[in-house]
Every structure is written in structure tokens, then in C-alpha cells.
């Protein structure tokens, strides 16, 4: 019959092995999804942008975290209610006033936080770039926690 010390060592070894396998699997899944079209943050960003094109404010609201902070110029909009009150005007009217799409998306290895950035267009003209931080919430949905944009230069090329 094994003694308590050998049982403890076996239990610790099995636990360490299981934790290592789980961490490796989680990390590999996050890396694989970040590298391919199955990236959940990219999918969330694309679906988020589609709410504007479809004029679906209710669906837009579902992508905004309760504690979100959207930077609007120098004035932060704090919380979902403030963000939605400000963004509602962009959903008035039959046509979207602008569109956006991610061109760079990254995720942390644990698969719980992501970042997306890309161009913002008004009628095919590049006017800005957005940057959003995404969090995987407890309900399994990706939501924006930070959002910001910056204008782009409409500069003439140097000669």
C-alpha cells in the first residue's frame, strides 16, 4: 500500500499535468483562432460593423459592454447608456453615415481579451481609423470595452 507522500506526489503530478495540458490547449486555440478566419474578435467586429449597415441599433447595443468607455474627441462616453445615447443619432436615417472594418485583430493567449483596428470610410473616402478593445464577457459574448478613433491625414504626397 502506497504511503501518503507518494499519493501526494502522484496527485500533484497529475494536477500539474492536467493544468499544463489545459493551458497549452487554451493558448493554442487562441493562437489558431487569432491567425485564421475563425478569430472570434474579428467575427465580433465584423458583426458589430454590420449593425450600422443594417441600421440595427438594438443589435449594435448588444456589442457594447455595460462598463464601456468610448472616446469621442476629448470627451469620454462612460458606460453603455452614455455610448448608446450618443450613437443613436448615427442610426437615424435610411443610410449609414459611415462604415468600418478591421484590418488588424489580435487576442491575448488566454482568449479573453482582444484588440481590433481598421479604416473608417464615409462614401468610400478614408476619414479615420478606429481602435477597439474587446472582452469576452461571462455570458460568452464579445463586447467592446474601449473604443477610440483618430482622423487620418488627407495629405498630398511629398515630391
PDB file of C-alpha atoms in Angstrom:
ATOM      1  CA  UNK A   1       0.000   0.000   0.000  1.00  0.00           C
ATOM      2  CA  UNK A   2       1.433   3.406  -1.004  1.00  0.00           C
ATOM      3  CA  UNK A   3       2.247   5.907   1.714  1.00  0.00           C
ATOM      4  CA  UNK A   4       0.726   9.402   1.954  1.00  0.00           C
ATOM      5  CA  UNK A   5       3.806  11.076   0.488  1.00  0.00           C
ATOM      6  CA  UNK A   6       3.737   9.031  -2.737  1.00  0.00           C
ATOM      7  CA  UNK A   7      -0.042   9.591  -3.067  1.00  0.00           C
ATOM      8  CA  UNK A   8       0.502  13.341  -2.654  1.00  0.00           C
ATOM      9  CA  UNK A   9       3.299  13.333  -5.248  1.00  0.00           C
ATOM     10  CA  UNK A  10       1.123  11.414  -7.719  1.00  0.00           C
ATOM     11  CA  UNK A  11      -1.814  13.759  -7.164  1.00  0.00           C
ATOM     12  CA  UNK A  12       0.382  16.834  -7.622  1.00  0.00           C
ATOM     13  CA  UNK A  13       1.952  15.387 -10.771  1.00  0.00           C
ATOM     14  CA  UNK A  14      -1.455  14.592 -12.285  1.00  0.00           C
ATOM     15  CA  UNK A  15      -2.813  18.038 -11.381  1.00  0.00           C
ATOM     16  CA  UNK A  16       0.223  19.809 -12.843  1.00  0.00           C
ATOM     17  CA  UNK A  17      -0.015  17.726 -15.996  1.00  0.00           C
ATOM     18  CA  UNK A  18      -3.740  18.456 -16.388  1.00  0.00           C
ATOM     19  CA  UNK A  19      -3.246  22.181 -15.805  1.00  0.00           C
ATOM     20  CA  UNK A  20      -0.362  22.281 -18.270  1.00  0.00           C
ATOM     21  CA  UNK A  21      -2.418  20.494 -20.914  1.00  0.00           C
ATOM     22  CA  UNK A  22      -5.409  22.802 -20.364  1.00  0.00           C
ATOM     23  CA  UNK A  23      -3.237  25.914 -20.562  1.00  0.00           C
ATOM     24  CA  UNK A  24      -1.496  24.690 -23.706  1.00  0.00           C
ATOM     25  CA  UNK A  25      -4.795  23.763 -25.344  1.00  0.00           C
ATOM     26  CA  UNK A  26      -6.361  27.132 -24.443  1.00  0.00           C
ATOM     27  CA  UNK A  27      -3.290  29.013 -25.657  1.00  0.00           C
ATOM     28  CA  UNK A  28      -3.135  27.022 -28.896  1.00  0.00           C
ATOM     29  CA  UNK A  29      -6.843  27.583 -29.550  1.00  0.00           C
ATOM     30  CA  UNK A  30      -6.455  31.330 -29.037  1.00  0.00           C
ATOM     31  CA  UNK A  31      -3.419  31.432 -31.346  1.00  0.00           C
ATOM     32  CA  UNK A  32      -5.137  29.365 -34.032  1.00  0.00           C
ATOM     33  CA  UNK A  33      -8.327  31.439 -33.935  1.00  0.00           C
ATOM     34  CA  UNK A  34      -6.329  34.685 -33.985  1.00  0.00           C
ATOM     35  CA  UNK A  35      -4.401  33.508 -37.034  1.00  0.00           C
ATOM     36  CA  UNK A  36      -7.327  32.300 -39.118  1.00  0.00           C
ATOM     37  CA  UNK A  37     -10.731  33.443 -40.282  1.00  0.00           C
ATOM     38  CA  UNK A  38     -12.242  31.816 -37.190  1.00  0.00           C
ATOM     39  CA  UNK A  39     -10.975  34.640 -34.980  1.00  0.00           C
ATOM     40  CA  UNK A  40     -13.866  35.425 -32.628  1.00  0.00           C
ATOM     41  CA  UNK A  41     -12.764  39.040 -32.134  1.00  0.00           C
ATOM     42  CA  UNK A  42     -12.647  39.613 -35.902  1.00  0.00           C
ATOM     43  CA  UNK A  43     -16.065  37.968 -36.217  1.00  0.00           C
ATOM     44  CA  UNK A  44     -17.461  40.185 -33.456  1.00  0.00           C
ATOM     45  CA  UNK A  45     -16.017  43.344 -35.034  1.00  0.00           C
ATOM     46  CA  UNK A  46     -17.415  42.474 -38.467  1.00  0.00           C
ATOM     47  CA  UNK A  47     -20.841  41.720 -36.942  1.00  0.00           C
ATOM     48  CA  UNK A  48     -20.655  44.959 -34.917  1.00  0.00           C
ATOM     49  CA  UNK A  49     -19.939  46.987 -38.075  1.00  0.00           C
ATOM     50  CA  UNK A  50     -22.778  45.195 -39.874  1.00  0.00           C
ATOM     51  CA  UNK A  51     -25.250  46.582 -37.338  1.00  0.00           C
ATOM     52  CA  UNK A  52     -24.548  50.057 -38.741  1.00  0.00           C
ATOM     53  CA  UNK A  53     -25.017  48.956 -42.346  1.00  0.00           C
ATOM     54  CA  UNK A  54     -28.240  47.117 -41.421  1.00  0.00           C
ATOM     55  CA  UNK A  55     -29.431  50.106 -39.346  1.00  0.00           C
ATOM     56  CA  UNK A  56     -29.980  47.806 -36.366  1.00  0.00           C
ATOM     57  CA  UNK A  57     -29.422  49.901 -33.243  1.00  0.00           C
ATOM     58  CA  UNK A  58     -30.689  47.177 -30.913  1.00  0.00           C
ATOM     59  CA  UNK A  59     -28.088  44.733 -32.250  1.00  0.00           C
ATOM     60  CA  UNK A  60     -25.411  47.458 -32.003  1.00  0.00           C
ATOM     61  CA  UNK A  61     -26.235  47.906 -28.312  1.00  0.00           C
ATOM     62  CA  UNK A  62     -25.601  44.208 -27.639  1.00  0.00           C
ATOM     63  CA  UNK A  63     -21.926  44.664 -28.579  1.00  0.00           C
ATOM     64  CA  UNK A  64     -21.323  47.498 -26.090  1.00  0.00           C
ATOM     65  CA  UNK A  65     -20.197  46.440 -22.598  1.00  0.00           C
ATOM     66  CA  UNK A  66     -22.040  47.869 -19.593  1.00  0.00           C
ATOM     67  CA  UNK A  67     -18.799  49.481 -18.407  1.00  0.00           C
ATOM     68  CA  UNK A  68     -17.596  50.567 -21.870  1.00  0.00           C
ATOM     69  CA  UNK A  69     -15.660  53.751 -22.459  1.00  0.00           C
ATOM     70  CA  UNK A  70     -15.887  55.243 -25.946  1.00  0.00           C
ATOM     71  CA  UNK A  71     -13.623  58.198 -26.610  1.00  0.00           C
ATOM     72  CA  UNK A  72     -15.438  60.929 -28.529  1.00  0.00           C
ATOM     73  CA  UNK A  73     -12.808  63.533 -29.284  1.00  0.00           C
ATOM     74  CA  UNK A  74     -11.590  64.638 -25.883  1.00  0.00           C
ATOM     75  CA  UNK A  75     -14.763  63.678 -24.038  1.00  0.00           C
ATOM     76  CA  UNK A  76     -15.077  60.040 -22.924  1.00  0.00           C
ATOM     77  CA  UNK A  77     -18.503  58.438 -23.009  1.00  0.00           C
ATOM     78  CA  UNK A  78     -18.623  56.267 -19.882  1.00  0.00           C
ATOM     79  CA  UNK A  79     -20.994  53.315 -19.692  1.00  0.00           C
ATOM     80  CA  UNK A  80     -23.356  51.676 -22.167  1.00  0.00           C
ATOM     81  CA  UNK A  81     -26.156  54.205 -21.571  1.00  0.00           C
ATOM     82  CA  UNK A  82     -23.931  57.191 -22.451  1.00  0.00           C
ATOM     83  CA  UNK A  83     -22.476  55.424 -25.500  1.00  0.00           C
ATOM     84  CA  UNK A  84     -25.904  54.463 -26.801  1.00  0.00           C
ATOM     85  CA  UNK A  85     -27.364  57.931 -26.181  1.00  0.00           C
ATOM     86  CA  UNK A  86     -24.551  59.430 -28.280  1.00  0.00           C
ATOM     87  CA  UNK A  87     -24.507  56.785 -31.036  1.00  0.00           C
ATOM     88  CA  UNK A  88     -28.286  56.640 -31.542  1.00  0.00           C
ATOM     89  CA  UNK A  89     -28.077  59.573 -33.992  1.00  0.00           C
ATOM     90  CA  UNK A  90     -25.874  57.521 -36.317  1.00  0.00           C
ATOM     91  CA  UNK A  91     -28.747  55.061 -36.755  1.00  0.00           C
ATOM     92  CA  UNK A  92     -31.322  57.692 -37.700  1.00  0.00           C
ATOM     93  CA  UNK A  93     -31.978  57.747 -41.409  1.00  0.00           C
ATOM     94  CA  UNK A  94     -32.036  55.074 -44.095  1.00  0.00           C
ATOM     95  CA  UNK A  95     -28.302  55.097 -44.914  1.00  0.00           C
ATOM     96  CA  UNK A  96     -25.305  54.531 -42.678  1.00  0.00           C
ATOM     97  CA  UNK A  97     -23.262  57.720 -42.303  1.00  0.00           C
ATOM     98  CA  UNK A  98     -20.008  55.725 -42.227  1.00  0.00           C
ATOM     99  CA  UNK A  99     -18.634  52.193 -42.257  1.00  0.00           C
ATOM    100  CA  UNK A 100     -15.689  50.412 -40.710  1.00  0.00           C
ATOM    101  CA  UNK A 101     -13.878  47.099 -40.986  1.00  0.00           C
ATOM    102  CA  UNK A 102     -10.965  45.518 -39.119  1.00  0.00           C
ATOM    103  CA  UNK A 103      -7.623  45.138 -40.836  1.00  0.00           C
ATOM    104  CA  UNK A 104      -5.672  44.055 -37.743  1.00  0.00           C
ATOM    105  CA  UNK A 105      -7.015  41.888 -34.938  1.00  0.00           C
ATOM    106  CA  UNK A 106      -5.084  40.424 -32.008  1.00  0.00           C
ATOM    107  CA  UNK A 107      -6.027  38.337 -28.986  1.00  0.00           C
ATOM    108  CA  UNK A 108      -4.310  37.567 -25.725  1.00  0.00           C
ATOM    109  CA  UNK A 109      -3.277  33.916 -25.398  1.00  0.00           C
ATOM    110  CA  UNK A 110      -5.960  33.263 -22.761  1.00  0.00           C
ATOM    111  CA  UNK A 111      -8.640  34.126 -25.353  1.00  0.00           C
ATOM    112  CA  UNK A 112     -10.467  36.624 -23.122  1.00  0.00           C
ATOM    113  CA  UNK A 113      -9.289  39.992 -24.431  1.00  0.00           C
ATOM    114  CA  UNK A 114      -8.792  41.240 -27.967  1.00  0.00           C
ATOM    115  CA  UNK A 115      -7.948  44.319 -29.991  1.00  0.00           C
ATOM    116  CA  UNK A 116      -9.139  45.403 -33.411  1.00  0.00           C
ATOM    117  CA  UNK A 117      -8.286  48.356 -35.590  1.00  0.00           C
ATOM    118  CA  UNK A 118      -9.039  49.411 -39.124  1.00  0.00           C
ATOM    119  CA  UNK A 119     -10.256  52.075 -41.523  1.00  0.00           C
ATOM    120  CA  UNK A 120     -13.429  54.141 -41.228  1.00  0.00           C
ATOM    121  CA  UNK A 121     -14.981  55.282 -44.513  1.00  0.00           C
ATOM    122  CA  UNK A 122     -17.581  57.860 -45.480  1.00  0.00           C
ATOM    123  CA  UNK A 123     -18.802  57.121 -49.011  1.00  0.00           C
ATOM    124  CA  UNK A 124     -15.614  55.264 -49.986  1.00  0.00           C
ATOM    125  CA  UNK A 125     -13.352  58.008 -48.571  1.00  0.00           C
ATOM    126  CA  UNK A 126     -10.995  57.058 -45.757  1.00  0.00           C
ATOM    127  CA  UNK A 127     -11.665  59.528 -42.919  1.00  0.00           C
ATOM    128  CA  UNK A 128     -10.357  57.818 -39.775  1.00  0.00           C
ATOM    129  CA  UNK A 129      -9.085  54.676 -38.097  1.00  0.00           C
ATOM    130  CA  UNK A 130     -10.816  53.004 -35.193  1.00  0.00           C
ATOM    131  CA  UNK A 131      -9.271  51.052 -32.340  1.00  0.00           C
ATOM    132  CA  UNK A 132     -11.411  48.817 -30.119  1.00  0.00           C
ATOM    133  CA  UNK A 133     -10.624  46.628 -27.136  1.00  0.00           C
ATOM    134  CA  UNK A 134     -12.884  43.586 -26.847  1.00  0.00           C
ATOM    135  CA  UNK A 135     -13.608  41.452 -23.791  1.00  0.00           C
ATOM    136  CA  UNK A 136     -15.176  38.022 -23.619  1.00  0.00           C
ATOM    137  CA  UNK A 137     -17.945  38.520 -21.049  1.00  0.00           C
ATOM    138  CA  UNK A 138     -19.265  35.888 -18.639  1.00  0.00           C
ATOM    139  CA  UNK A 139     -22.247  35.188 -20.930  1.00  0.00           C
ATOM    140  CA  UNK A 140     -19.868  34.103 -23.717  1.00  0.00           C
ATOM    141  CA  UNK A 141     -20.375  37.231 -25.851  1.00  0.00           C
ATOM    142  CA  UNK A 142     -17.622  39.522 -27.072  1.00  0.00           C
ATOM    143  CA  UNK A 143     -18.234  43.178 -26.192  1.00  0.00           C
ATOM    144  CA  UNK A 144     -16.358  46.414 -26.756  1.00  0.00           C
ATOM    145  CA  UNK A 145     -14.910  47.839 -23.538  1.00  0.00           C
ATOM    146  CA  UNK A 146     -12.798  50.636 -25.062  1.00  0.00           C
ATOM    147  CA  UNK A 147     -13.291  52.357 -28.406  1.00  0.00           C
ATOM    148  CA  UNK A 148     -11.446  55.259 -29.971  1.00  0.00           C
ATOM    149  CA  UNK A 149     -10.821  56.713 -33.372  1.00  0.00           C
ATOM    150  CA  UNK A 150      -8.315  59.023 -34.951  1.00  0.00           C
ATOM    151  CA  UNK A 151      -8.612  61.123 -38.051  1.00  0.00           C
ATOM    152  CA  UNK A 152      -6.331  60.379 -40.959  1.00  0.00           C
ATOM    153  CA  UNK A 153      -4.392  62.969 -42.885  1.00  0.00           C
ATOM    154  CA  UNK A 154      -5.803  63.987 -46.252  1.00  0.00           C
ATOM    155  CA  UNK A 155      -2.292  64.975 -47.248  1.00  0.00           C
ATOM    156  CA  UNK A 156      -0.848  65.332 -50.683  1.00  0.00           C
ATOM    157  CA  UNK A 157       2.124  63.019 -51.321  1.00  0.00           C
ATOM    158  CA  UNK A 158       5.570  64.613 -50.915  1.00  0.00           C
ATOM    159  CA  UNK A 159       7.504  65.142 -54.113  1.00  0.00           C
TER     160      UNK A 159
END
